[in-house]
Amino acid sequence: MASDKHLLLIDGNSVAFRAFFALHSQINTFINHNGLHTNAIYAFNTMLDVVLKAFTPTHVLVAFDAGKTTFRTAKFSDYKGQRDKTPSELSEQFPYLRDLLAAYGICAYELADFEADDIIGTLAQKAAAAGFTVDIVTGDRDLTQLATESVTVNVTVKGVNQLEAYTPAHVAEKYELTPRQIIDMKGLAGDTSDNYPGVTKVGEKTAIKLLKQFDSVEGIYENLDQLKPSKMKEHLEADREQAFLSKDLATIRQDAPLTIDLTDLVYQGRDVPALRDFYQEMDFNAFLSKLADPETEQARAAIEFQELTAVSVPAVLAGFTGPVAFYLEMLDTNYHTAPFAGFVIGQQGQWYVSTDVKLLQLPQFKAFLADPQQPKLVFGAKRTYVGLNRLEIPLAGIQFDLLLVSYLLNPNDSGNDLGKIAQLHQYREVATDEEVYGKGAKRALPEDPQVLYQHLAQKALAIEQLQPQLDQQLEANEQDGLFKEMELPLAIVLAQMEIAGIRVDQARLNVLRKDFAQRIETLTKKIYAEAEEEFNINSSKQLGVILFEKMNLPVIKKTKTGYSTAVGVLEQLKQIAPIASDVLDYRGLTKLQSTYIDGLLKVIDPDDGKIHTTYLQTLTATGRLSSIDPNLQNIPVRDEDGRQIRQAFVPKTEGWQIFAADYSQIELRVLAHISHDANLQAAFTEGADIHASTAMRIFDLKDASEVTPNMRRQAKAVNFGIVYGISDYGLSQNLGITRQQAKTYIDNYFREYPNVKQYMADIVTSAQKYGYVETLFHRRRYLPDIHSKNFNLRSFAERTAMNTPIQGSAADIIKVAMLNMQKALRDQHLQATMLLQVHDELIFEAPASEIATLEQLVPQVMDAAVKLEVPMKVGYGSGPTWYDVKKG
DNA sequence: CAACTCACG
DNA sequence: ACGTACGTGAGTTGT
């Protein structure tokens, strides 16, 4: 069988070059602890993994160039003469590539006087004759001349992980030539990178034309007299010698005097301990954690499980004592609609699996899941709750959530894959979903259900195994309360909000769509007229060319890749060019159209006419929620056009109302609390307009009446800046003032609020000392860059240290309010339903008759969520749609 | 898949 | 001197 003998030949130098330049932009991040550059090694390793998996070879060799001089330089001293010197950042990596290959059990070989190509050509020939299938991997298209029915030449495209396979058929398709004619083409056209000439004025196109007629260089010269007199004929005659020399140089040798044989190339397989040492030396942590040791492989394979049946359910459930791990698998991230793939339940080596989720609906099982006295260990309480709810199964009694706890221990590790999270905690016996299900379009259930079952059982085991250790860490961090009393119960509240969903008035969206479409149409025509040509207005690149090259408008800002056409830039151009103003209007309307009108229409659940978002409870580094699919936390409000979108968000029932309440200035109040600043606290205690109050102080005014709207605006920006971890540069950019002016504002601010200044200094010191910062409720964020030598990274970490306790504590507070709110609604038997959270705001729907109650209850609950050294302030309002809610 | 732009707090 | 505001998600273009 041909697949018994499969030889993989890798062109080491050319692939290493490709690898180096593929990650060239990140050259400064790929440096190990000894200062060695590792980008080429890293990318080479990735390539190796890809090709070993793709080709499953029995024999492998990586060929390298032996040195600068070869038989080719002897024939033509300028061969490769114009090549730039290999960068030292790359050449220093070659010896380590050899180490990598040794650890992979792959033969590396070079031969004096010959290039890697010739080694490959010779071995390919030998192997093909011996009945091997041969795959060559290279970055060099010249090697396509080696393609035959049994030899495929795989050329890297875009980096090194994608390969284009050149079979003789593919060569014919691309060049209209046979592989051997590639050599003739090179002879005629020459090669600038290898620096040999070919025939003057003959390039690829002409060469191909000639070869189609005369087959080879030899054929052309034998039949030269058939050609009509032309410049080309003259050149061919004149450069005869060069053509034959070039063809000779381009010819890859298939008879190099190798000192090794095919039997030396048997693929040994990876030496895992050696590879582990190597990865440690290179600081390749991702590879390191992927590196399964034999024990792990065995543990992964060894787990025992039983397939659950309807008959066995009662006995199995009755047999459990104490906490039980439960995991419900849904492959899609959107668990509101994802099909169920299966589930696992069990404890202490007893694992029961099934793909039949109807089993969960058996009375005993349903009662088991609903029993608050039966402790459950899960991964993703919210997801599990929503999934079971779709099966009309209530879930209670969750004691541990691996996903939530892992997030609380380190919110920077925001992955949501069980396998990856387990690895973060040094547990490697469970595969990642990507390993089992694949990714992207290829994501699917394994063909063999046993593979799925094993994966599910491994997941349940991982949850059970990791619980004690993670619980202990929670306690050590004083975070057990944060988990048990805040995040875990919140997961259920969020699940209920997602399930409730919010009703959307499709007809209203369609009316808006028509209106916007008409205005977009008009603007498009106007812009084309002003530009005097049609182009894609959505393309900032094309727009840049029109504005700054064709119309010669002044370039105000550049981005990495070209002209900036961001709002700020167009705002400035408005004065001199009406097109800028029209583009801004166009952008605004197309944004609304595609993101909000079309976007929202797409995600309305046809069954109930509602939108069910998904809150990500374990994503942000600060403790805030985020909302996806769709994002309901960024529905337009600032501009009237966009705000109209909110007219489509309506109560589920006729005669009901939307009610919303928000915290006023919660972040500045938190700052006043944690900094104990008397002046800032006084402003809130007195119920002052905080931005006006800041304006009075930083502009040295005696009376509130002296505050102009512009002063207030600037003071507001300063207040924001303070919360974000201020810098004079940032403030100056935001306000369009000089850095000097910005600095004066900040100095004045700190003079007026000295304890705020103290807090900012102290929190940075504390972050340096402990390596993390905390919120009021012990939410933690690690800041490793606080010690960085890199100014940027360090500064960023310092600003984060200042901002996270503020933003994070505000997030804690509204979470407490949500828990208390849900309980209050239930205790008071209200029909009112909490639907959405937008960081400092809660949105409800309720019968009109309950609005008066909510106007009392909601602000009171939000107010009482936490006791700060300053009062809270809550605004609220209601109306027939979200648009009509005006808070006061 | 990255970059840009823009919606929200 | 360094070169930035904090936290998000989604649509589009273009390599």
PDB file of C-alpha atoms in Angstrom, chain A residues 682-690 871 873:
ATOM      1  CA  ALA A 682     -19.247  67.266  50.037  1.00  0.00           C
ATOM      2  CA  ALA A 683     -20.316  67.889  46.459  1.00  0.00           C
ATOM      3  CA  PHE A 684     -22.387  64.713  46.488  1.00  0.00           C
ATOM      4  CA  THR A 685     -23.731  65.194  49.993  1.00  0.00           C
ATOM      5  CA  GLU A 686     -24.934  68.653  49.047  1.00  0.00           C
ATOM      6  CA  GLY A 687     -26.547  67.236  45.919  1.00  0.00           C
ATOM      7  CA  ALA A 688     -24.550  69.588  43.712  1.00  0.00           C
ATOM      8  CA  ASP A 689     -24.157  69.337  39.946  1.00  0.00           C
ATOM      9  CA  ILE A 690     -20.854  67.479  40.113  1.00  0.00           C
ATOM     10  CA  PRO A 871     -25.407  59.097  48.997  1.00  0.00           C
ATOM     11  CA  LYS A 873     -28.770  58.935  43.357  1.00  0.00           C
TER      12      LYS A 873
END
